[in-house]
Amino acid sequence: MTVILDREKEQQQSAPTASGWHRVCAIDELEPAWGEAALVGGRQVALFRTTPDEVLAVSQQDPATLSNVMARGIVGSRGSRPTIASPLHKEVYDLETGECFTNPELRLASYATRLVDGYVEVAV
């Protein structure tokens, strides 16, 4: 059974965050097909190195349970789309868009990334 918690109240109470591009780490510090969590501009972000020169970033918070666990999810794909499955209830999300393939009521926040001089930068 999937539990969908009311996030509106939580979002209103969250602290303001810095917006813009933030340097997070060298790309060589990330293992391929493995998640890592980072605090970026006051937000918990899960980073996934999907190819030698591509890193995707989504919210660390599981939309179904509000637990900060997405970096420990299972990396995979649906066709050509890179995915992450929640380690708790196994909902499957598109790593590029945050769309949930298994429950359309859920959505994972996704963030733009870029590589600059071998470093991963994330826009929040």
CSV table of N, CA, C and O in Angstrom, one decimal:
chain,number,residue,atom,x,y,z
A,1,MET,N,0.8,-1.2,0.0
A,1,MET,CA,0.0,0.0,0.0
A,1,MET,C,0.9,1.2,0.0
A,1,MET,O,1.8,1.3,0.8
A,2,THR,N,0.6,2.2,-0.9
A,2,THR,CA,1.3,3.4,-0.9
A,2,THR,C,0.6,4.5,-0.1
A,2,THR,O,-0.6,4.7,-0.3
A,3,VAL,N,1.3,5.2,0.7
A,3,VAL,CA,0.8,6.3,1.5
A,3,VAL,C,1.2,7.6,0.9
A,3,VAL,O,2.4,7.8,0.7
A,4,ILE,N,0.3,8.5,0.6
A,4,ILE,CA,0.6,9.8,0.0
A,4,ILE,C,0.3,10.8,1.1
A,4,ILE,O,-0.8,11.0,1.5
A,5,LEU,N,1.3,11.5,1.6
A,5,LEU,CA,1.2,12.4,2.7
A,5,LEU,C,1.0,13.8,2.1
A,5,LEU,O,1.5,14.2,1.1
A,6,ASP,N,0.3,14.6,2.9
A,6,ASP,CA,0.0,16.0,2.5
A,6,ASP,C,1.3,16.8,2.7
A,6,ASP,O,1.8,17.0,3.8
A,7,ARG,N,1.8,17.3,1.6
A,7,ARG,CA,3.1,18.1,1.6
A,7,ARG,C,2.9,19.6,1.6
A,7,ARG,O,3.8,20.3,1.8
A,8,GLU,N,1.7,20.1,1.3
A,8,GLU,CA,1.4,21.5,1.2
A,8,GLU,C,1.9,22.2,2.5
A,8,GLU,O,2.6,23.2,2.4
A,9,LYS,N,1.4,21.8,3.6
A,9,LYS,CA,1.8,22.4,4.9
A,9,LYS,C,3.3,22.4,5.1
A,9,LYS,O,3.9,23.4,5.5
A,10,GLU,N,3.9,21.3,4.8
A,10,GLU,CA,5.4,21.1,5.0
A,10,GLU,C,6.1,22.1,4.1
A,10,GLU,O,7.1,22.7,4.5
A,11,GLN,N,5.7,22.3,2.9
A,11,GLN,CA,6.4,23.1,1.9
A,11,GLN,C,6.2,24.6,2.4
A,11,GLN,O,7.2,25.4,2.2
A,12,GLN,N,5.1,25.0,3.0
A,12,GLN,CA,5.0,26.3,3.5
A,12,GLN,C,5.9,26.6,4.6
A,12,GLN,O,6.3,27.8,4.8
A,13,GLN,N,6.2,25.6,5.4
A,13,GLN,CA,7.1,25.8,6.6
A,13,GLN,C,8.6,25.7,6.3
A,13,GLN,O,9.4,25.9,7.2
A,14,SER,N,8.9,25.3,5.1
A,14,SER,CA,10.3,25.0,4.8
A,14,SER,C,11.1,26.3,4.8
A,14,SER,O,10.6,27.4,4.4
A,15,ALA,N,12.4,26.3,5.1
A,15,ALA,CA,13.2,27.4,5.2
A,15,ALA,C,13.6,27.9,3.7
A,15,ALA,O,13.7,27.0,2.8
A,16,PRO,N,13.8,29.1,3.5
A,16,PRO,CA,14.2,29.6,2.2
A,16,PRO,C,15.6,29.0,1.8
A,16,PRO,O,16.4,28.8,2.7
A,17,THR,N,15.8,28.8,0.5
A,17,THR,CA,17.0,28.3,0.0
A,17,THR,C,17.7,29.2,-1.0
A,17,THR,O,17.0,30.0,-1.6
A,18,ALA,N,19.0,29.0,-1.1
A,18,ALA,CA,19.7,29.8,-2.1
A,18,ALA,C,19.4,29.3,-3.5
A,18,ALA,O,19.4,28.1,-3.7
A,19,SER,N,19.1,30.1,-4.5
A,19,SER,CA,18.8,29.7,-5.8
A,19,SER,C,20.0,29.9,-6.7
A,19,SER,O,20.8,30.7,-6.5
A,20,GLY,N,20.0,29.2,-7.8
A,20,GLY,CA,21.1,29.3,-8.8
A,20,GLY,C,21.9,28.0,-8.9
A,20,GLY,O,21.5,27.0,-8.4
A,21,TRP,N,23.1,28.1,-9.5
A,21,TRP,CA,24.0,27.0,-9.7
A,21,TRP,C,24.9,26.8,-8.5
A,21,TRP,O,25.4,27.8,-8.0
A,22,HIS,N,25.1,25.6,-8.1
A,22,HIS,CA,25.9,25.3,-6.9
A,22,HIS,C,26.9,24.1,-7.3
A,22,HIS,O,26.5,23.1,-7.8
A,23,ARG,N,28.2,24.4,-7.1
A,23,ARG,CA,29.2,23.3,-7.3
A,23,ARG,C,29.1,22.3,-6.2
A,23,ARG,O,29.1,22.7,-5.0
A,24,VAL,N,29.0,21.0,-6.6
A,24,VAL,CA,28.7,20.0,-5.6
A,24,VAL,C,30.0,19.1,-5.3
A,24,VAL,O,30.4,19.0,-4.2
A,25,CYS,N,30.5,18.5,-6.4
A,25,CYS,CA,31.7,17.7,-6.2
A,25,CYS,C,32.3,17.4,-7.6
A,25,CYS,O,31.7,17.7,-8.6
A,26,ALA,N,33.5,16.8,-7.6
A,26,ALA,CA,34.1,16.4,-8.9
A,26,ALA,C,33.3,15.2,-9.4
A,26,ALA,O,32.9,14.3,-8.6
A,27,ILE,N,33.1,15.1,-10.7
A,27,ILE,CA,32.4,14.0,-11.3
A,27,ILE,C,33.1,12.7,-11.0
A,27,ILE,O,32.4,11.6,-10.8
A,28,ASP,N,34.4,12.6,-10.8
A,28,ASP,CA,35.1,11.4,-10.5
A,28,ASP,C,34.8,10.9,-9.1
A,28,ASP,O,35.1,9.7,-8.8
A,29,GLU,N,34.2,11.7,-8.3
A,29,GLU,CA,33.8,11.2,-6.9
A,29,GLU,C,32.5,10.4,-6.9
A,29,GLU,O,32.2,9.8,-5.9
A,30,LEU,N,31.8,10.4,-8.0
A,30,LEU,CA,30.5,9.7,-8.1
A,30,LEU,C,30.7,8.4,-8.9
A,30,LEU,O,31.3,8.3,-10.0
A,31,GLU,N,30.2,7.3,-8.3
A,31,GLU,CA,30.3,6.0,-9.0
A,31,GLU,C,29.2,5.9,-10.0
A,31,GLU,O,28.1,6.3,-9.7
A,32,PRO,N,29.5,5.3,-11.1
A,32,PRO,CA,28.4,5.1,-12.1
A,32,PRO,C,27.3,4.2,-11.6
A,32,PRO,O,27.5,3.2,-10.8
A,33,ALA,N,26.0,4.6,-11.9
A,33,ALA,CA,24.8,3.8,-11.5
A,33,ALA,C,24.6,3.7,-10.0
A,33,ALA,O,24.1,2.7,-9.5
A,34,TRP,N,25.1,4.7,-9.3
A,34,TRP,CA,25.0,4.6,-7.8
A,34,TRP,C,24.6,6.0,-7.3
A,34,TRP,O,25.1,7.0,-7.8
A,35,GLY,N,23.8,6.1,-6.3
A,35,GLY,CA,23.3,7.4,-5.8
A,35,GLY,C,24.2,7.9,-4.7
A,35,GLY,O,24.8,7.2,-3.9
A,36,GLU,N,24.3,9.2,-4.6
A,36,GLU,CA,24.9,9.9,-3.5
A,36,GLU,C,24.1,11.1,-3.1
A,36,GLU,O,23.5,11.8,-3.9
A,37,ALA,N,24.0,11.3,-1.8
A,37,ALA,CA,23.2,12.5,-1.3
A,37,ALA,C,24.1,13.7,-1.1
A,37,ALA,O,25.2,13.5,-0.7
A,38,ALA,N,23.5,14.9,-1.3
A,38,ALA,CA,24.3,16.1,-1.1
A,38,ALA,C,23.3,17.2,-0.6
A,38,ALA,O,22.1,17.2,-1.0
A,39,LEU,N,23.8,18.1,0.2
A,39,LEU,CA,23.0,19.2,0.6
A,39,LEU,C,23.4,20.4,-0.3
A,39,LEU,O,24.5,20.8,-0.4
A,40,VAL,N,22.4,20.8,-1.1
A,40,VAL,CA,22.7,21.8,-2.2
A,40,VAL,C,21.7,23.0,-2.0
A,40,VAL,O,20.5,22.8,-2.1
A,41,GLY,N,22.3,24.1,-1.7
A,41,GLY,CA,21.4,25.3,-1.5
A,41,GLY,C,20.4,25.1,-0.4
A,41,GLY,O,19.2,25.6,-0.5
A,42,GLY,N,20.7,24.3,0.6
A,42,GLY,CA,19.7,24.1,1.7
A,42,GLY,C,18.8,22.9,1.4
A,42,GLY,O,17.9,22.7,2.2
A,43,ARG,N,18.9,22.2,0.3
A,43,ARG,CA,18.0,21.1,-0.1
A,43,ARG,C,18.8,19.8,-0.1
A,43,ARG,O,19.9,19.8,-0.6
A,44,GLN,N,18.1,18.7,0.3
A,44,GLN,CA,18.8,17.4,0.2
A,44,GLN,C,18.5,16.9,-1.3
A,44,GLN,O,17.4,16.8,-1.7
A,45,VAL,N,19.6,16.6,-2.0
A,45,VAL,CA,19.5,16.2,-3.4
A,45,VAL,C,20.2,14.9,-3.5
A,45,VAL,O,21.2,14.6,-2.9
A,46,ALA,N,19.6,14.0,-4.4
A,46,ALA,CA,20.2,12.7,-4.7
A,46,ALA,C,20.8,12.9,-6.1
A,46,ALA,O,20.2,13.3,-7.0
A,47,LEU,N,22.1,12.5,-6.2
A,47,LEU,CA,22.9,12.6,-7.5
A,47,LEU,C,23.1,11.2,-8.0
A,47,LEU,O,23.5,10.3,-7.3
A,48,PHE,N,23.0,11.1,-9.3
A,48,PHE,CA,23.2,9.8,-10.0
A,48,PHE,C,24.0,10.0,-11.2
A,48,PHE,O,23.6,10.7,-12.1
A,49,ARG,N,25.2,9.3,-11.3
A,49,ARG,CA,26.0,9.4,-12.5
A,49,ARG,C,25.5,8.3,-13.4
A,49,ARG,O,25.8,7.1,-13.2
A,50,THR,N,24.8,8.7,-14.5
A,50,THR,CA,24.2,7.7,-15.4
A,50,THR,C,25.1,7.3,-16.6
A,50,THR,O,24.9,6.2,-17.1
A,51,THR,N,26.0,8.2,-17.0
A,51,THR,CA,27.0,7.9,-18.0
A,51,THR,C,28.3,8.5,-17.5
A,51,THR,O,28.4,9.2,-16.6
A,52,PRO,N,29.4,8.2,-18.3
A,52,PRO,CA,30.7,8.8,-17.8
A,52,PRO,C,30.7,10.3,-17.7
A,52,PRO,O,31.4,10.9,-16.9
A,53,ASP,N,29.8,11.0,-18.5
A,53,ASP,CA,29.8,12.5,-18.4
A,53,ASP,C,28.4,13.1,-18.2
A,53,ASP,O,28.2,14.2,-18.5
A,54,GLU,N,27.6,12.3,-17.5
A,54,GLU,CA,26.2,12.8,-17.2
A,54,GLU,C,25.9,12.5,-15.8
A,54,GLU,O,26.0,11.3,-15.3
A,55,VAL,N,25.4,13.5,-15.0
A,55,VAL,CA,24.9,13.3,-13.7
A,55,VAL,C,23.5,13.9,-13.6
A,55,VAL,O,23.2,15.0,-14.1
A,56,LEU,N,22.5,13.1,-13.1
A,56,LEU,CA,21.2,13.6,-12.9
A,56,LEU,C,20.9,13.8,-11.4
A,56,LEU,O,21.5,13.1,-10.6
A,57,ALA,N,20.0,14.8,-11.1
A,57,ALA,CA,19.8,15.1,-9.7
A,57,ALA,C,18.3,15.2,-9.5
A,57,ALA,O,17.5,15.8,-10.3
A,58,VAL,N,17.8,14.6,-8.4
A,58,VAL,CA,16.4,14.6,-8.0
A,58,VAL,C,16.4,14.9,-6.5
A,58,VAL,O,17.4,14.8,-5.8
A,59,SER,N,15.2,15.1,-6.0
A,59,SER,CA,15.1,15.3,-4.5
A,59,SER,C,15.5,14.1,-3.8
A,59,SER,O,15.2,12.9,-4.2
A,60,GLN,N,16.1,14.2,-2.7
A,60,GLN,CA,16.4,13.1,-1.8
A,60,GLN,C,15.2,12.6,-1.1
A,60,GLN,O,15.1,11.4,-0.7
A,61,GLN,N,14.1,13.4,-1.0
A,61,GLN,CA,12.9,13.0,-0.3
A,61,GLN,C,12.0,12.1,-1.1
A,61,GLN,O,11.5,12.6,-2.2
A,62,ASP,N,11.7,11.0,-0.7
A,62,ASP,CA,10.7,10.1,-1.3
A,62,ASP,C,9.3,10.7,-1.2
A,62,ASP,O,8.8,11.0,-0.1
A,63,PRO,N,8.7,11.0,-2.3
A,63,PRO,CA,7.4,11.7,-2.3
A,63,PRO,C,6.3,10.9,-1.6
A,63,PRO,O,5.3,11.4,-1.1
A,64,ALA,N,6.4,9.6,-1.5
A,64,ALA,CA,5.3,8.7,-0.9
A,64,ALA,C,5.4,8.7,0.6
A,64,ALA,O,4.4,8.7,1.3
A,65,THR,N,6.6,8.8,1.2
A,65,THR,CA,6.8,8.6,2.6
A,65,THR,C,7.4,9.9,3.3
A,65,THR,O,7.5,9.9,4.5
A,66,LEU,N,8.0,10.8,2.5
A,66,LEU,CA,8.7,12.0,2.9
A,66,LEU,C,10.0,11.6,3.6
A,66,LEU,O,10.6,12.4,4.3
A,67,SER,N,10.5,10.4,3.5
A,67,SER,CA,11.8,10.0,4.0
A,67,SER,C,12.9,10.4,3.0
A,67,SER,O,12.7,10.3,1.8
A,68,ASN,N,14.0,10.8,3.5
A,68,ASN,CA,15.2,11.2,2.7
A,68,ASN,C,16.0,10.0,2.4
A,68,ASN,O,17.0,9.7,3.0
A,69,VAL,N,15.6,9.2,1.3
A,69,VAL,CA,16.3,7.9,1.0
A,69,VAL,C,16.5,7.7,-0.5
A,69,VAL,O,17.0,6.6,-0.8
A,70,MET,N,16.2,8.6,-1.3
A,70,MET,CA,16.2,8.3,-2.8
A,70,MET,C,17.6,8.0,-3.3
A,70,MET,O,17.7,7.2,-4.2
A,71,ALA,N,18.7,8.5,-2.7
A,71,ALA,CA,20.0,8.2,-3.2
A,71,ALA,C,20.3,6.7,-3.0
A,71,ALA,O,21.2,6.2,-3.6
A,72,ARG,N,19.6,6.0,-2.2
A,72,ARG,CA,19.8,4.6,-1.9
A,72,ARG,C,18.8,3.7,-2.8
A,72,ARG,O,18.7,2.5,-2.6
A,73,GLY,N,18.1,4.4,-3.7
A,73,GLY,CA,17.2,3.6,-4.6
A,73,GLY,C,17.9,2.8,-5.6
A,73,GLY,O,19.1,2.8,-5.7
A,74,ILE,N,17.1,2.1,-6.4
A,74,ILE,CA,17.7,1.2,-7.4
A,74,ILE,C,17.6,1.9,-8.7
A,74,ILE,O,16.6,2.3,-9.3
A,75,VAL,N,18.8,2.1,-9.3
A,75,VAL,CA,18.9,2.7,-10.6
A,75,VAL,C,18.6,1.7,-11.7
A,75,VAL,O,19.0,0.6,-11.7
A,76,GLY,N,17.9,2.2,-12.7
A,76,GLY,CA,17.5,1.3,-13.8
A,76,GLY,C,17.1,2.1,-15.0
A,76,GLY,O,17.5,3.3,-15.2
A,77,SER,N,16.2,1.5,-15.8
A,77,SER,CA,15.7,2.3,-17.0
A,77,SER,C,14.3,1.7,-17.4
A,77,SER,O,14.0,0.5,-17.2
A,78,ARG,N,13.6,2.5,-18.1
A,78,ARG,CA,12.4,2.1,-18.8
A,78,ARG,C,12.5,2.5,-20.2
A,78,ARG,O,12.5,3.7,-20.5
A,79,GLY,N,12.9,1.6,-21.1
A,79,GLY,CA,13.2,1.9,-22.4
A,79,GLY,C,14.5,2.7,-22.4
A,79,GLY,O,15.5,2.3,-21.8
A,80,SER,N,14.5,3.9,-23.0
A,80,SER,CA,15.7,4.8,-23.0
A,80,SER,C,15.7,5.7,-21.8
A,80,SER,O,16.6,6.5,-21.7
A,81,ARG,N,14.7,5.7,-20.9
A,81,ARG,CA,14.6,6.6,-19.8
A,81,ARG,C,15.3,6.1,-18.6
A,81,ARG,O,15.0,5.0,-18.1
A,82,PRO,N,16.2,6.9,-18.0
A,82,PRO,CA,16.9,6.5,-16.8
A,82,PRO,C,15.9,6.6,-15.6
A,82,PRO,O,15.1,7.5,-15.6
A,83,THR,N,15.9,5.6,-14.7
A,83,THR,CA,14.9,5.6,-13.6
A,83,THR,C,15.6,5.4,-12.3
A,83,THR,O,16.7,4.9,-12.2
A,84,ILE,N,14.8,5.7,-11.2
A,84,ILE,CA,15.2,5.4,-9.8
A,84,ILE,C,14.0,4.8,-9.2
A,84,ILE,O,12.9,5.3,-9.3
A,85,ALA,N,14.2,3.6,-8.5
A,85,ALA,CA,13.1,3.0,-7.7
A,85,ALA,C,13.3,3.3,-6.3
A,85,ALA,O,14.4,3.2,-5.8
A,86,SER,N,12.3,3.8,-5.6
A,86,SER,CA,12.4,4.1,-4.2
A,86,SER,C,12.8,2.9,-3.4
A,86,SER,O,12.3,1.8,-3.7
A,87,PRO,N,13.7,3.0,-2.5
A,87,PRO,CA,14.1,1.9,-1.7
A,87,PRO,C,13.1,1.4,-0.7
A,87,PRO,O,13.2,0.3,-0.2
A,88,LEU,N,12.0,2.2,-0.5
A,88,LEU,CA,11.0,1.9,0.5
A,88,LEU,C,9.9,1.1,-0.1
A,88,LEU,O,9.6,0.0,0.3
A,89,HIS,N,9.2,1.8,-1.1
A,89,HIS,CA,8.0,1.1,-1.6
A,89,HIS,C,8.1,0.8,-3.1
A,89,HIS,O,7.2,0.3,-3.7
A,90,LYS,N,9.3,1.0,-3.7
A,90,LYS,CA,9.7,0.6,-5.0
A,90,LYS,C,8.9,1.4,-6.1
A,90,LYS,O,8.8,0.9,-7.2
A,91,GLU,N,8.3,2.6,-5.8
A,91,GLU,CA,7.8,3.4,-6.9
A,91,GLU,C,8.9,3.7,-7.8
A,91,GLU,O,10.0,4.0,-7.4
A,92,VAL,N,8.7,3.8,-9.1
A,92,VAL,CA,9.7,4.0,-10.1
A,92,VAL,C,9.5,5.4,-10.7
A,92,VAL,O,8.4,5.7,-11.2
A,93,TYR,N,10.6,6.2,-10.7
A,93,TYR,CA,10.6,7.6,-11.1
A,93,TYR,C,11.5,7.8,-12.3
A,93,TYR,O,12.6,7.2,-12.3
A,94,ASP,N,11.1,8.6,-13.2
A,94,ASP,CA,12.0,9.1,-14.3
A,94,ASP,C,13.0,10.0,-13.7
A,94,ASP,O,12.7,11.0,-13.1
A,95,LEU,N,14.3,9.7,-13.9
A,95,LEU,CA,15.4,10.6,-13.3
A,95,LEU,C,15.5,11.9,-14.0
A,95,LEU,O,16.1,12.8,-13.4
A,96,GLU,N,15.0,12.1,-15.2
A,96,GLU,CA,15.1,13.3,-15.9
A,96,GLU,C,13.9,14.3,-15.6
A,96,GLU,O,14.1,15.5,-15.5
A,97,THR,N,12.7,13.7,-15.4
A,97,THR,CA,11.5,14.6,-15.3
A,97,THR,C,10.9,14.5,-13.9
A,97,THR,O,10.1,15.3,-13.5
A,98,GLY,N,11.2,13.4,-13.1
A,98,GLY,CA,10.6,13.2,-11.8
A,98,GLY,C,9.2,12.5,-11.9
A,98,GLY,O,8.6,12.2,-10.9
A,99,GLU,N,8.7,12.2,-13.1
A,99,GLU,CA,7.5,11.5,-13.3
A,99,GLU,C,7.5,10.2,-12.6
A,99,GLU,O,8.5,9.4,-12.8
A,100,CYS,N,6.4,9.8,-12.0
A,100,CYS,CA,6.3,8.4,-11.4
A,100,CYS,C,5.6,7.5,-12.3
A,100,CYS,O,4.5,7.8,-12.7
A,101,PHE,N,6.3,6.5,-12.7
A,101,PHE,CA,5.7,5.5,-13.7
A,101,PHE,C,4.6,4.6,-13.0
A,101,PHE,O,3.7,4.1,-13.7
A,102,THR,N,4.8,4.4,-11.7
A,102,THR,CA,3.9,3.4,-11.0
A,102,THR,C,2.8,4.0,-10.3
A,102,THR,O,1.8,3.3,-10.0
A,103,ASN,N,2.8,5.3,-10.1
A,103,ASN,CA,1.7,6.0,-9.4
A,103,ASN,C,1.7,7.5,-9.9
A,103,ASN,O,2.5,8.3,-9.4
A,104,PRO,N,0.8,7.8,-10.8
A,104,PRO,CA,0.7,9.2,-11.4
A,104,PRO,C,0.5,10.3,-10.4
A,104,PRO,O,0.7,11.5,-10.7
A,105,GLU,N,0.0,10.0,-9.2
A,105,GLU,CA,-0.2,11.0,-8.1
A,105,GLU,C,1.1,11.5,-7.5
A,105,GLU,O,1.1,12.5,-6.8
A,106,LEU,N,2.2,10.8,-7.7
A,106,LEU,CA,3.5,11.1,-7.1
A,106,LEU,C,4.4,11.7,-8.1
A,106,LEU,O,4.3,11.4,-9.3
A,107,ARG,N,5.3,12.6,-7.7
A,107,ARG,CA,6.2,13.3,-8.5
A,107,ARG,C,7.5,13.6,-7.7
A,107,ARG,O,7.4,14.0,-6.6
A,108,LEU,N,8.6,13.3,-8.3
A,108,LEU,CA,9.9,13.6,-7.6
A,108,LEU,C,10.5,14.9,-8.2
A,108,LEU,O,10.6,15.0,-9.4
A,109,ALA,N,10.9,15.8,-7.3
A,109,ALA,CA,11.5,17.0,-7.9
A,109,ALA,C,12.8,16.7,-8.5
A,109,ALA,O,13.6,15.9,-8.1
A,110,SER,N,13.0,17.3,-9.7
A,110,SER,CA,14.2,17.0,-10.5
A,110,SER,C,14.9,18.4,-10.6
A,110,SER,O,14.3,19.4,-10.7
A,111,TYR,N,16.3,18.4,-10.7
A,111,TYR,CA,17.1,19.6,-10.8
A,111,TYR,C,18.0,19.5,-12.0
A,111,TYR,O,18.5,18.5,-12.4
A,112,ALA,N,18.2,20.7,-12.6
A,112,ALA,CA,19.2,20.8,-13.8
A,112,ALA,C,20.6,20.6,-13.2
A,112,ALA,O,20.9,21.0,-12.1
A,113,THR,N,21.4,19.9,-14.1
A,113,THR,CA,22.8,19.7,-13.7
A,113,THR,C,23.7,20.1,-14.9
A,113,THR,O,23.2,20.1,-16.0
A,114,ARG,N,24.9,20.3,-14.6
A,114,ARG,CA,25.9,20.6,-15.7
A,114,ARG,C,27.3,20.2,-15.2
A,114,ARG,O,27.5,20.2,-13.9
A,115,LEU,N,28.2,20.0,-16.1
A,115,LEU,CA,29.6,19.8,-15.7
A,115,LEU,C,30.4,21.0,-16.1
A,115,LEU,O,30.3,21.5,-17.3
A,116,VAL,N,31.2,21.5,-15.2
A,116,VAL,CA,32.1,22.6,-15.4
A,116,VAL,C,33.4,22.3,-14.9
A,116,VAL,O,33.6,22.1,-13.7
A,117,ASP,N,34.4,22.2,-15.9
A,117,ASP,CA,35.8,21.8,-15.5
A,117,ASP,C,35.9,20.6,-14.6
A,117,ASP,O,36.7,20.5,-13.7
A,118,GLY,N,35.1,19.6,-14.9
A,118,GLY,CA,35.1,18.3,-14.2
A,118,GLY,C,34.3,18.3,-12.9
A,118,GLY,O,34.4,17.3,-12.2
A,119,TYR,N,33.6,19.3,-12.6
A,119,TYR,CA,32.8,19.4,-11.4
A,119,TYR,C,31.3,19.4,-11.8
A,119,TYR,O,30.9,20.0,-12.7
A,120,VAL,N,30.6,18.7,-10.9
A,120,VAL,CA,29.1,18.7,-11.1
A,120,VAL,C,28.5,19.9,-10.4
A,120,VAL,O,28.9,20.3,-9.3
A,121,GLU,N,27.7,20.6,-11.1
A,121,GLU,CA,26.9,21.8,-10.6
A,121,GLU,C,25.4,21.5,-10.7
A,121,GLU,O,25.0,20.9,-11.7
A,122,VAL,N,24.7,21.9,-9.7
A,122,VAL,CA,23.2,21.6,-9.7
A,122,VAL,C,22.5,23.0,-9.5
A,122,VAL,O,23.0,23.8,-8.6
A,123,ALA,N,21.5,23.2,-10.2
A,123,ALA,CA,20.6,24.4,-10.1
A,123,ALA,C,19.5,24.1,-9.2
A,123,ALA,O,18.7,23.1,-9.4
A,124,VAL,N,19.3,24.8,-8.1
A,124,VAL,CA,18.2,24.7,-7.2
A,124,VAL,C,17.5,26.0,-7.0
A,124,VAL,O,18.0,27.0,-7.3
